[in-house]
Short mmCIF file of C-alpha atoms and ligand atoms in Angstrom, two decimals:
data_model
loop_
_atom_site.label_atom_id
_atom_site.label_comp_id
_atom_site.label_asym_id
_atom_site.label_seq_id
_atom_site.Cartn_x
_atom_site.Cartn_y
_atom_site.Cartn_z
CA UNK R 281 47.91 25.31 202.53
CA UNK R 282 49.38 26.91 205.67
CA UNK R 283 52.95 25.77 206.29
CA UNK R 284 55.02 25.59 209.51
CA UNK R 285 58.65 24.85 210.28
CA UNK R 286 57.48 22.64 213.14
CA UNK R 287 54.12 21.11 213.90
CA UNK R 288 53.72 19.46 217.30
CA UNK R 289 50.86 17.03 217.94
CA UNK R 290 49.77 17.16 221.58
CA UNK R 291 50.02 19.91 224.19
CA UNK R 292 51.11 17.85 227.23
CA UNK R 293 54.55 18.46 228.82
CA UNK R 294 56.39 16.85 225.88
CA UNK R 295 54.57 18.84 223.18
CA UNK R 296 54.59 22.06 225.18
CA UNK R 297 58.38 22.02 225.67
CA UNK R 298 59.03 20.90 222.09
CA UNK R 299 56.98 23.82 220.75
CA UNK R 300 58.70 26.37 223.00
CA UNK R 301 62.15 25.08 222.02
CA UNK R 302 61.14 25.34 218.34
CA UNK R 303 59.97 28.92 218.88
CA UNK R 304 63.20 29.76 220.76
CA UNK R 305 65.07 28.61 217.63
CA UNK R 306 63.19 31.35 215.77
CA UNK R 307 60.93 28.94 213.89
CA UNK R 308 57.25 29.10 213.02
CA UNK R 309 55.54 26.57 215.24
CA UNK R 310 52.00 25.24 215.74
CA UNK R 311 50.61 22.82 218.32
CA UNK R 312 47.58 20.64 217.55
CA UNK R 313 45.49 19.62 220.55
CA UNK R 314 42.33 17.51 220.38
CA UNK R 315 41.05 18.56 223.82
CA UNK R 316 39.42 21.92 224.33
CA UNK R 317 42.18 22.77 226.81
CA UNK R 318 45.97 22.48 226.72
CA UNK R 319 48.16 20.56 229.19
CA UNK R 320 47.49 16.92 228.30
CA UNK R 321 47.19 14.11 230.79
CA UNK R 322 49.72 15.87 232.97
CA UNK R 323 47.58 18.89 233.81
CA UNK R 324 44.07 17.57 233.22
CA UNK R 325 43.87 14.00 234.54
CA UNK R 326 47.31 12.74 235.70
CA UNK R 327 50.19 14.42 237.46
CA UNK R 328 48.63 17.70 238.56
CA UNK R 329 45.25 16.34 239.74
CA UNK R 330 46.87 13.41 241.57
CA UNK R 331 49.54 15.53 243.24
CA UNK R 332 47.02 18.18 244.23
CA UNK R 333 44.66 15.55 245.58
CA UNK R 334 47.56 14.11 247.59
CA UNK R 335 48.23 17.53 249.09
CA UNK R 336 44.54 17.92 249.96
CA UNK R 337 44.49 14.45 251.53
CA UNK R 338 47.58 15.18 253.63
CA UNK R 339 46.24 18.54 254.75
CA UNK R 340 42.63 17.61 255.53
CA UNK R 341 43.49 14.28 257.20
CA UNK R 342 46.11 16.00 259.38
CA UNK R 343 48.40 13.06 258.55
CA UNK R 344 51.68 14.98 258.81
CA UNK R 345 50.91 16.10 262.33
CA UNK R 346 49.48 12.90 263.79
CA UNK R 347 52.90 11.87 265.10
CA UNK R 348 52.91 15.09 267.12
CA UNK R 349 49.29 15.68 268.15
CA UNK R 350 48.09 12.06 268.15
CA UNK R 351 46.32 9.82 265.63
CA UNK R 352 42.98 11.50 266.20
CA UNK R 353 44.25 14.86 264.93
CA UNK R 354 42.24 15.99 261.86
CA UNK R 355 41.78 19.26 260.01
CA UNK R 356 38.35 18.11 258.77
CA UNK R 357 36.34 15.33 260.31
CA UNK R 358 34.28 14.14 257.34
CA UNK R 359 36.31 14.53 254.16
CA UNK R 360 34.29 14.26 250.92
CA UNK R 361 35.24 13.84 247.25
CA UNK R 362 33.99 17.42 246.79
CA UNK R 363 36.61 18.66 249.30
CA UNK R 364 39.34 16.98 247.28
CA UNK R 365 37.97 18.08 243.88
CA UNK R 366 37.71 21.72 245.02
CA UNK R 367 41.46 22.13 245.44
CA UNK R 368 42.25 20.06 242.33
CA UNK R 369 40.04 22.13 240.00
CA UNK R 370 41.62 25.35 241.17
CA UNK R 371 45.16 24.15 240.40
CA UNK R 372 44.18 22.60 237.05
CA UNK R 373 42.63 25.87 235.90
CA UNK R 374 45.68 27.90 236.87
CA UNK R 375 48.10 25.48 235.21
CA UNK R 376 46.06 25.51 231.97
CA UNK R 377 46.16 29.33 231.98
CA UNK R 378 49.93 29.39 232.58
CA UNK R 379 50.60 26.87 229.79
CA UNK R 380 48.36 28.68 227.32
CA UNK R 381 50.02 32.01 228.15
CA UNK R 382 53.49 30.52 227.59
CA UNK R 383 52.48 29.20 224.18
CA UNK R 384 51.01 32.49 223.04
CA UNK R 385 53.88 34.54 224.50
CA UNK R 386 56.23 32.52 222.33
CA UNK R 387 54.13 33.13 219.20
CA UNK R 388 53.05 29.48 218.95
CA UNK R 389 49.79 28.89 217.14
CA UNK R 390 47.29 26.54 218.80
CA UNK R 391 45.16 24.47 216.43
CA UNK R 392 42.26 22.78 218.21
CA UNK R 393 41.24 19.45 216.70
CA UNK R 394 42.38 15.89 216.12
CA UNK R 395 45.54 15.51 214.05
CA UNK R 396 46.10 12.71 211.54
CA UNK R 397 48.76 12.18 208.89
CA UNK R 398 47.78 12.64 205.26
CA UNK R 399 51.37 12.03 204.14
CA UNK R 400 54.76 12.37 205.89
CA UNK R 401 54.68 16.18 205.66
CA UNK R 402 50.93 16.89 205.80
CA UNK R 403 48.67 16.86 208.85
CA UNK R 404 44.88 17.08 208.75
CA UNK R 405 43.25 18.73 211.75
CA UNK R 406 39.64 17.70 212.23
CA UNK R 407 37.29 19.44 214.66
CA UNK R 408 33.58 20.12 215.04
CA UNK R 409 34.22 23.31 213.08
CA UNK R 410 35.54 21.42 210.04
CA UNK R 411 38.86 20.18 208.75
CA UNK R 412 42.04 21.79 207.45
CA UNK R 413 45.40 20.56 206.20
CA UNK R 414 48.83 21.89 207.18
CA UNK R 415 52.30 21.31 205.81
CA UNK R 416 55.30 21.05 208.16
CA UNK R 417 59.01 20.56 207.60
CA UNK R 418 59.32 18.80 210.95
CA UNK R 419 56.63 17.03 212.97
CA UNK R 420 56.86 15.99 216.62
CA UNK R 421 54.37 13.40 217.88
CA UNK R 422 53.65 14.03 221.58
CA UNK R 423 50.25 12.40 221.92
CA UNK R 424 50.88 10.66 225.26
CA UNK R 425 48.86 7.73 226.52
CA UNK R 426 45.42 6.81 227.77
CA UNK R 427 44.49 4.25 230.44
CA UNK R 428 44.62 0.67 229.18
CA UNK R 429 41.25 -1.07 229.00
CA UNK R 430 40.52 -4.71 229.72
CA UNK R 431 37.44 -6.77 228.84
CA UNK R 432 37.80 -8.27 232.35
CA UNK R 433 37.11 -4.92 234.00
CA UNK R 434 33.79 -3.25 233.10
CA UNK R 435 34.48 0.41 233.98
CA UNK R 436 31.33 2.32 234.97
CA UNK R 437 32.90 5.65 235.95
CA UNK R 438 31.45 5.50 239.50
CA UNK R 439 32.51 2.37 241.38
CA UNK R 440 34.75 0.71 238.78
CA UNK R 441 37.10 3.37 237.52
CA UNK R 442 40.46 4.11 235.96
CA UNK R 443 42.85 6.83 237.13
CA UNK R 444 41.27 9.43 234.81
CA UNK R 445 37.94 8.95 236.61
CA UNK R 446 38.99 9.24 240.27
CA UNK R 447 37.31 12.59 240.82
CA UNK R 448 34.07 11.29 239.32
CA UNK R 449 33.59 8.93 242.26
CA UNK R 450 30.46 10.12 244.06
CA UNK R 451 31.90 9.44 247.51
CA UNK R 452 34.98 8.15 249.29
CA UNK R 453 34.45 4.38 249.59
CA UNK R 454 34.95 2.48 252.83
CA UNK R 455 36.87 -0.29 251.08
CA UNK R 456 38.66 -0.06 247.78
CA UNK R 457 40.36 -2.59 245.53
CA UNK R 458 43.30 -1.19 243.56
CA UNK R 459 44.44 -3.35 240.66
CA UNK R 460 48.04 -2.56 239.66
CA UNK R 461 51.08 -2.03 241.88
CA UNK R 462 52.83 0.42 239.53
CA UNK R 463 53.37 4.09 240.35
CA UNK R 464 49.77 5.21 239.74
CA UNK R 465 48.19 2.30 241.63
CA UNK R 466 50.50 2.65 244.63
CA UNK R 467 50.16 6.45 244.80
CA UNK R 468 46.35 6.24 244.91
CA UNK R 469 46.55 3.32 247.38
CA UNK R 470 48.48 5.59 249.75
CA UNK R 471 46.06 8.50 249.35
CA UNK R 472 42.96 6.43 250.04
CA UNK R 473 44.63 4.57 252.92
CA UNK R 474 45.52 7.95 254.48
CA UNK R 475 41.83 8.88 254.25
CA UNK R 476 41.06 5.77 256.31
CA UNK R 477 39.85 3.64 253.39
CA UNK R 478 40.65 -0.08 253.69
CA UNK R 479 42.60 -0.72 250.49
CA UNK R 480 43.35 -4.10 248.95
CA UNK R 481 46.17 -3.79 246.40
CA UNK R 482 46.40 -6.54 243.77
CA UNK R 483 49.62 -6.87 241.80
CA UNK R 484 50.63 -9.57 239.33
CA UNK R 485 54.37 -9.32 240.12
CA UNK R 486 56.03 -10.46 243.35
CA UNK R 487 56.94 -6.88 244.42
CA UNK R 488 55.82 -3.31 243.95
CA UNK R 489 57.72 -0.69 241.90
CA UNK R 490 60.25 -3.09 240.40
CA UNK R 491 62.57 -0.34 239.16
CA UNK R 492 63.09 1.17 242.64
CA UNK R 493 65.66 0.09 245.28
CA UNK R 494 64.41 -3.04 247.10
CA UNK R 495 65.16 -1.69 250.59
CA UNK R 496 63.19 1.49 249.92
CA UNK R 497 60.24 -0.49 248.51
CA UNK R 498 60.42 -2.71 251.58
CA UNK R 499 60.14 0.41 253.77
CA UNK R 500 57.15 1.58 251.72
CA UNK R 501 55.50 -1.84 252.08
CA UNK R 502 55.90 -1.55 255.86
CA UNK R 503 54.07 1.80 255.76
CA UNK R 504 51.33 0.39 253.55
CA UNK R 505 50.70 -2.48 255.95
CA UNK R 506 50.78 -0.02 258.84
CA UNK R 507 48.02 1.95 257.06
CA UNK R 508 45.99 -1.26 256.92
CA UNK R 509 46.57 -1.89 253.22
CA UNK R 510 46.28 -5.55 252.26
CA UNK R 511 48.78 -6.46 249.55
CA UNK R 512 47.91 -9.31 247.26
CA UNK R 513 51.15 -9.84 245.34
CA UNK R 514 51.61 -12.57 242.69
CA UNK R 515 47.88 -12.40 242.07
CA UNK R 516 46.00 -11.64 238.88
CA UNK R 517 42.43 -10.45 238.41
CA UNK R 518 40.38 -12.77 236.20
CA UNK R 519 37.15 -10.75 236.24
CA UNK R 520 35.36 -7.92 238.02
CA UNK R 521 31.64 -7.86 238.76
CA UNK R 522 29.16 -5.35 240.12
CA UNK R 523 26.90 -6.88 242.78
CA UNK R 524 23.15 -6.10 242.94
CA UNK R 525 23.69 -3.91 246.02
CA UNK R 526 26.07 -1.64 244.06
CA UNK R 527 29.31 -3.09 245.42
CA UNK R 528 32.17 -4.67 243.49
CA UNK R 529 33.83 -8.09 243.55
CA UNK R 530 37.25 -8.84 242.02
CA UNK R 531 37.71 -12.50 241.15
CA UNK R 532 41.36 -13.59 241.14
CA UNK R 533 42.97 -16.32 239.03
CA UNK R 534 43.77 -18.06 242.35
CA UNK R 535 39.97 -18.34 242.91
CA UNK R 536 40.02 -15.73 245.70
CA UNK R 537 37.13 -13.28 245.73
CA UNK R 538 37.76 -9.75 246.96
CA UNK R 539 34.74 -7.60 247.79
CA UNK R 540 34.92 -3.80 247.96
CA UNK R 541 32.88 -0.61 247.59
CA UNK R 542 34.94 0.53 244.61
CA UNK R 543 37.71 -0.69 242.31
CA UNK R 544 40.47 1.34 240.69
CA UNK R 545 41.95 -0.27 237.59
CA UNK R 546 45.50 1.06 237.25
CA UNK R 547 47.19 -1.51 235.05
CA UNK R 548 49.29 0.31 232.50
CA UNK R 549 48.55 2.84 229.83
CA UNK R 550 48.32 2.59 226.05
CA UNK R 551 50.05 4.90 223.53
CA UNK R 552 47.53 7.40 222.14
CA UNK R 553 48.06 6.75 218.44
CA UNK R 554 44.62 5.60 217.27
CA UNK R 555 43.65 8.77 215.42
CA UNK R 556 47.09 9.57 213.96
CA UNK R 557 46.88 7.36 210.84
CA UNK R 558 50.58 6.51 211.31
CA UNK R 559 50.83 4.30 208.19
CA UNK R 560 50.30 7.42 206.02
CA UNK R 561 53.56 8.73 207.50
CA UNK R 562 55.35 5.41 207.15
CA UNK R 563 55.52 4.87 210.94
CA UNK R 564 54.44 1.87 213.01
CA UNK R 565 53.51 1.61 216.68
CA UNK R 566 53.83 -1.61 218.71
CA UNK R 567 50.91 -3.53 220.25
CA UNK R 568 50.87 -1.10 223.23
CA UNK R 569 50.75 1.93 220.94
CA UNK R 570 54.38 2.91 221.56
CA UNK R 571 56.49 4.47 218.81
CA UNK R 572 60.14 3.44 218.42
CA UNK R 573 62.72 6.24 218.30
CA UNK R 574 66.52 6.67 218.21
CA UNK R 575 68.59 8.49 220.84
CA UNK R 576 67.56 11.88 219.34
CA UNK R 577 63.87 10.86 219.42
CA UNK R 578 63.66 10.46 215.61
CA UNK R 579 61.22 7.86 214.34
CA UNK R 580 62.06 5.72 211.32
CA UNK R 581 61.09 8.77 209.22
CA UNK R 582 63.91 11.26 209.93
CA UNK R 583 61.87 14.50 209.96
CA UNK R 584 59.23 13.03 212.31
CA UNK R 585 60.09 12.76 216.01
CA UNK R 586 58.16 11.15 218.88
CA UNK R 587 58.53 12.17 222.52
CA UNK R 588 56.93 11.70 225.92
CA UNK R 589 54.75 8.85 227.09
CA UNK R 590 53.98 7.71 223.53
CA UNK R 591 57.53 6.28 223.34
CA UNK R 592 57.18 4.36 226.63
CA UNK R 593 59.34 4.18 229.80
CA UNK R 594 59.85 6.10 232.03
CA UNK R 595 56.58 7.94 231.26
CA UNK R 596 57.23 10.87 233.57
CA UNK R 597 56.20 14.46 232.95
CA UNK R 598 59.70 15.64 233.88
CA UNK R 599 61.37 13.37 231.32
CA UNK R 600 58.71 14.05 228.67
CA UNK R 601 59.49 17.78 228.85
CA UNK R 602 63.18 17.09 228.34
CA UNK R 603 62.56 14.75 225.42
CA UNK R 604 60.42 17.41 223.75
CA UNK R 605 63.15 20.01 224.20
CA UNK R 606 65.85 17.68 222.86
CA UNK R 607 63.82 16.65 219.79
CA UNK R 608 63.04 20.23 218.73
CA UNK R 609 66.62 21.34 219.35
CA UNK R 610 67.89 18.42 217.28
CA UNK R 611 65.51 19.21 214.42
CA UNK R 612 66.93 22.74 214.16
CA UNK R 613 70.57 21.80 214.63
CA UNK R 614 71.02 22.88 218.26
CA UNK R 615 73.05 20.71 220.62
CA UNK R 616 71.59 19.78 223.98
CA UNK R 617 73.63 18.27 226.78
CA UNK R 618 71.30 15.80 228.50
CA UNK R 619 71.96 12.32 229.84
CA UNK R 620 69.00 10.01 230.56
CA UNK R 621 71.11 8.21 233.20
CA UNK R 622 70.93 11.42 235.24
CA UNK R 623 67.15 11.76 235.24
CA UNK R 624 65.60 11.55 238.71
CA UNK R 625 62.47 9.66 239.75
CA UNK R 626 59.83 11.05 242.07
CA UNK R 627 57.09 8.74 243.33
CA UNK R 628 54.46 10.54 245.37
CA UNK R 629 53.48 7.74 247.65
CA UNK R 630 52.91 8.47 251.35
CA UNK R 631 55.72 8.60 252.34
CA UNK R 632 57.29 10.00 249.19
CA UNK R 633 60.08 8.13 247.35
CA UNK R 634 62.73 9.67 245.15
CA UNK R 635 65.92 8.33 243.65
CA UNK R 636 68.64 8.78 241.08
CA UNK R 637 71.49 6.63 239.81
CA UNK R 638 72.01 2.97 240.51
CA UNK R 639 70.26 0.66 242.92
CA UNK R 640 72.13 -1.87 245.06
CA UNK R 641 70.66 -4.65 242.92
CA UNK R 642 72.03 -3.09 239.71
CA UNK R 643 75.51 -2.57 241.17
CA UNK R 644 75.62 -6.13 242.48
CA UNK R 645 74.70 -7.40 239.04
CA UNK R 646 77.37 -5.19 237.44
CA UNK R 647 80.03 -6.38 239.94
CA UNK R 648 80.76 -2.83 241.10
CA UNK R 649 82.30 -2.63 244.62
CA UNK R 650 80.08 -0.27 246.59
CA UNK R 651 79.28 0.83 250.12
CA UNK R 652 76.09 2.26 251.56
CA UNK R 653 75.54 5.07 254.04
CA UNK R 654 72.13 5.59 255.63
CA UNK R 655 70.67 8.45 257.64
CA UNK R 656 67.30 8.27 259.38
CA UNK R 657 65.13 11.36 259.62
CA UNK R 658 64.65 10.56 263.31
CA UNK R 659 68.36 11.27 263.94
CA UNK R 660 68.06 14.71 262.39
CA UNK R 661 66.52 17.61 264.28
CA UNK R 662 64.32 18.66 261.34
CA UNK R 663 62.89 15.13 261.16
CA UNK R 664 61.82 15.41 264.81
CA UNK R 665 60.44 18.92 264.33
CA UNK R 666 58.38 17.83 261.34
CA UNK R 667 57.23 14.66 263.03
CA UNK R 668 58.54 12.42 260.24
CA UNK R 669 60.59 9.94 262.20
CA UNK R 670 60.42 7.07 259.69
CA UNK R 671 62.08 8.67 256.66
CA UNK R 672 65.55 7.64 255.55
CA UNK R 673 68.16 8.69 253.02
CA UNK R 674 70.54 6.17 251.49
CA UNK R 675 73.74 7.01 249.63
CA UNK R 676 75.47 4.40 247.51
CA UNK R 677 79.07 5.10 246.59
CA UNK R 678 82.05 3.36 244.98
CA UNK R 679 84.11 1.60 247.63
CA UNK R 680 87.45 2.63 246.12
CA UNK R 681 86.88 6.03 244.49
CA UNK R 682 84.05 7.08 246.87
CA UNK R 683 82.18 8.48 243.86
CA UNK R 684 78.48 8.85 244.49
CA UNK R 685 76.59 6.22 242.46
CA UNK R 686 73.05 6.44 243.75
CA UNK R 687 70.75 8.36 246.10
CA UNK R 688 67.53 6.78 247.38
CA UNK R 689 65.17 8.56 249.74
CA UNK R 690 61.87 7.68 251.37
CA UNK R 691 60.19 10.25 253.57
CA UNK R 692 58.68 13.69 253.54
CA UNK R 693 60.16 16.03 250.95
CA UNK R 694 62.13 13.21 249.28
CA UNK R 695 61.58 14.50 245.75
CA UNK R 696 62.95 17.96 246.64
CA UNK R 697 65.76 16.67 248.84
CA UNK R 698 67.01 14.39 246.08
CA UNK R 699 68.20 17.28 243.93
CA UNK R 700 71.16 17.96 246.24
CA UNK R 701 72.38 14.43 245.61
CA UNK R 702 71.55 14.75 241.93
CA UNK R 703 73.90 17.71 241.52
CA UNK R 704 76.77 15.89 243.24
CA UNK R 705 76.14 12.71 241.27
CA UNK R 706 76.02 14.48 237.90
CA UNK R 707 79.18 16.41 238.70
CA UNK R 708 80.83 13.09 239.62
CA UNK R 709 81.38 14.16 243.22
CA UNK R 710 82.29 11.85 246.11
CA UNK R 711 80.54 11.25 249.45
CA UNK R 712 83.38 13.20 251.06
CA UNK R 713 81.76 16.33 249.63
CA UNK R 714 78.84 15.88 252.05
CA UNK R 715 81.20 15.47 255.01
CA UNK R 716 82.92 18.77 254.23
CA UNK R 717 79.72 20.62 253.38
CA UNK R 718 77.89 22.75 255.94
CA UNK R 719 74.12 22.48 255.65
CA UNK R 720 71.59 24.83 257.16
CA UNK R 721 70.46 23.67 260.59
CA UNK R 722 67.95 22.25 261.22
CA UNK R 723 67.19 20.85 257.73
CA UNK R 724 66.51 17.45 256.26
CA UNK R 725 69.52 18.15 254.01
CA UNK R 726 71.71 17.26 256.98
CA UNK R 727 70.76 13.64 256.22
CA UNK R 728 73.36 13.80 253.45
CA UNK R 729 76.11 14.50 255.96
CA UNK R 730 74.90 11.86 258.41
CA UNK R 731 74.60 9.25 255.63
CA UNK R 732 78.07 10.09 254.31
CA UNK R 733 79.60 9.67 257.80
CA UNK R 734 77.72 6.41 258.22
CA UNK R 735 79.02 5.03 254.90
CA UNK R 736 82.61 6.21 255.41
CA UNK R 737 82.65 4.79 258.96
CA UNK R 738 81.70 1.40 257.53
CA UNK R 739 84.59 1.68 255.07
CA UNK R 740 86.98 2.63 257.88
CA UNK R 741 85.91 -0.48 259.83
CA UNK R 742 86.81 -2.60 256.80
C1 LIG U 849 47.61 9.46 237.61
C2 LIG U 849 48.93 9.89 237.04
C3 LIG U 849 49.88 10.46 237.87
C4 LIG U 849 51.11 10.88 237.36
N1 LIG U 849 52.02 11.44 238.21
C5 LIG U 849 53.21 11.87 237.72
C6 LIG U 849 54.15 12.51 238.57
O1 LIG U 849 53.93 12.67 239.76
N2 LIG U 849 55.32 12.96 238.05
C7 LIG U 849 55.61 12.81 236.72
O2 LIG U 849 56.69 13.25 236.29
N3 LIG U 849 54.73 12.21 235.89
C8 LIG U 849 53.54 11.74 236.35
N4 LIG U 849 52.63 11.14 235.52
C9 LIG U 849 53.00 10.94 234.11
C10 LIG U 849 52.78 12.22 233.29
O3 LIG U 849 51.46 12.66 233.42
C11 LIG U 849 53.11 11.91 231.86
O4 LIG U 849 54.44 11.43 231.82
C12 LIG U 849 53.00 13.13 230.97
O5 LIG U 849 51.72 13.67 231.00
C13 LIG U 849 53.35 12.73 229.53
O6 LIG U 849 53.34 13.87 228.76
P1 LIG U 849 53.06 13.80 227.21
O7 LIG U 849 53.21 15.20 226.72
O8 LIG U 849 53.88 12.74 226.59
O9 LIG U 849 51.55 13.31 227.05
P2 LIG U 849 50.17 13.85 227.63
O10 LIG U 849 50.35 14.65 228.83
O11 LIG U 849 49.30 12.65 227.70
O12 LIG U 849 49.63 14.81 226.48
C14 LIG U 849 49.28 14.31 225.22
C15 LIG U 849 48.29 15.26 224.55
O13 LIG U 849 48.14 14.87 223.19
C16 LIG U 849 46.77 15.03 222.83
N5 LIG U 849 46.50 14.18 221.64
C17 LIG U 849 46.54 12.82 221.57
N6 LIG U 849 46.28 12.42 220.29
C18 LIG U 849 46.08 13.55 219.57
C19 LIG U 849 45.76 13.79 218.22
N7 LIG U 849 45.65 12.79 217.33
N8 LIG U 849 45.58 15.07 217.82
C20 LIG U 849 45.71 16.11 218.70
N9 LIG U 849 46.01 15.94 219.99
C21 LIG U 849 46.20 14.68 220.43
C22 LIG U 849 46.03 14.59 224.07
O14 LIG U 849 44.71 15.12 224.06
C23 LIG U 849 46.90 15.18 225.17
O15 LIG U 849 46.46 16.47 225.50
C24 LIG U 849 51.39 10.72 235.99
C25 LIG U 849 50.43 10.15 235.15
C26 LIG U 849 49.22 9.74 235.66
C27 LIG U 849 48.20 9.14 234.73
#
């Protein structure tokens, strides 16, 4: 039986980084992947396709320039699903090639097939070509998630779809029902609304994106309404039907009926553990398929780790990569200096949202005295040049020490801009740093200085 120091199950961001870290430790590593291509949900159906589609939507619709040239400005008059898919397929292919090249450059063996545990150290890999068993000293489970299914929502892959099936839609609908106000549901709501689709967003909870700062979510909600999105909060779907004329109706628990041309079901994802035969390894997953781990990502069996979406929140590609790296480093006795409290969030709504650190709600609950400084893109020359006059950057800092505690941004480039604040926050800097710092002019980065002045002026008034 072939033996490895480390066997990684899954080639998404978590598995990919775990394998490379193992190889960098000089170990013999293999990755098992059940798809014909590497990259996982991230490259094939999730992050990369959705972010590329967003870019195509912004470009073709002319959205970013409508503030300057008028709301009728378009790059393409009749945008089709084929236009969007064209750009997406190109990026997916390139990313798969890059990932595959990185694995082979690092001497990592790729085993194509479905992995399942035979015992805690033995993995069977089953494919159409047959089955083989492999021994490994350490095993990292990085099998990710798949969209949750519901008997209430009969997916048909054309008009009733989940997020993996977006590009299979034959055409861009005129009206669309999106069920689920989490990150995936809200991101697709924004994209379709930007294409001129009338979107009805149904969410069970009283607000969208519960983990984000309330003021920023409020600003996003304003934009959604402005893009003619109807938000049905505190509402739950009881059933979904196809009508004889090929349309869709969502029936709500409140007895409302919502008609549409298509429905996107984006309510949560389920840990992808079905094929793993976890009991043979002595591991259990919860009812949502999530595996419990300790702070080093070890499962209850010490030589088996689990990383990425299969362990649950925050389910981000960025964090999954880091978890993979930490787990492999830990297995081979390397120390990694990484603090989950310093991980950023990027939400690619239109406009984009990004944040790090504490929200006002958290600090209020923790009784921490804080002050807030806000800068609006419209006050900054670059905001005017770009035509984004609605963006804003919010700094939250300790009222006494002035230490930066949180950065929350909504607006173009938010997810890139955040990293300036991230560096200051991680290095325990104060807002005074931004006052004394000279930023290139004209840049959106100047928002940091304007927000710092705004916050410190409020303190001075106190
Ligand atoms: C629509 C959408 C948009 C997203 N946007 C963002 C974003 O903008 N930013 C961000 O950071 N994150 C985003 N995410 C989340 C991101 O895609 C995930 O956090 C990331 O893919 C998780 O990585 P992973 O390695 O844990 O799992 P995955 O990427 O899901 O990879 C798991 C791999 O394991 C394989 N596998 C499963 N079971 C087995 C088995 N038994 N044997 C062999 N192989 C197996 C699967 O085939 C898959 O290839 C998005 C997700 C979705 C769905």
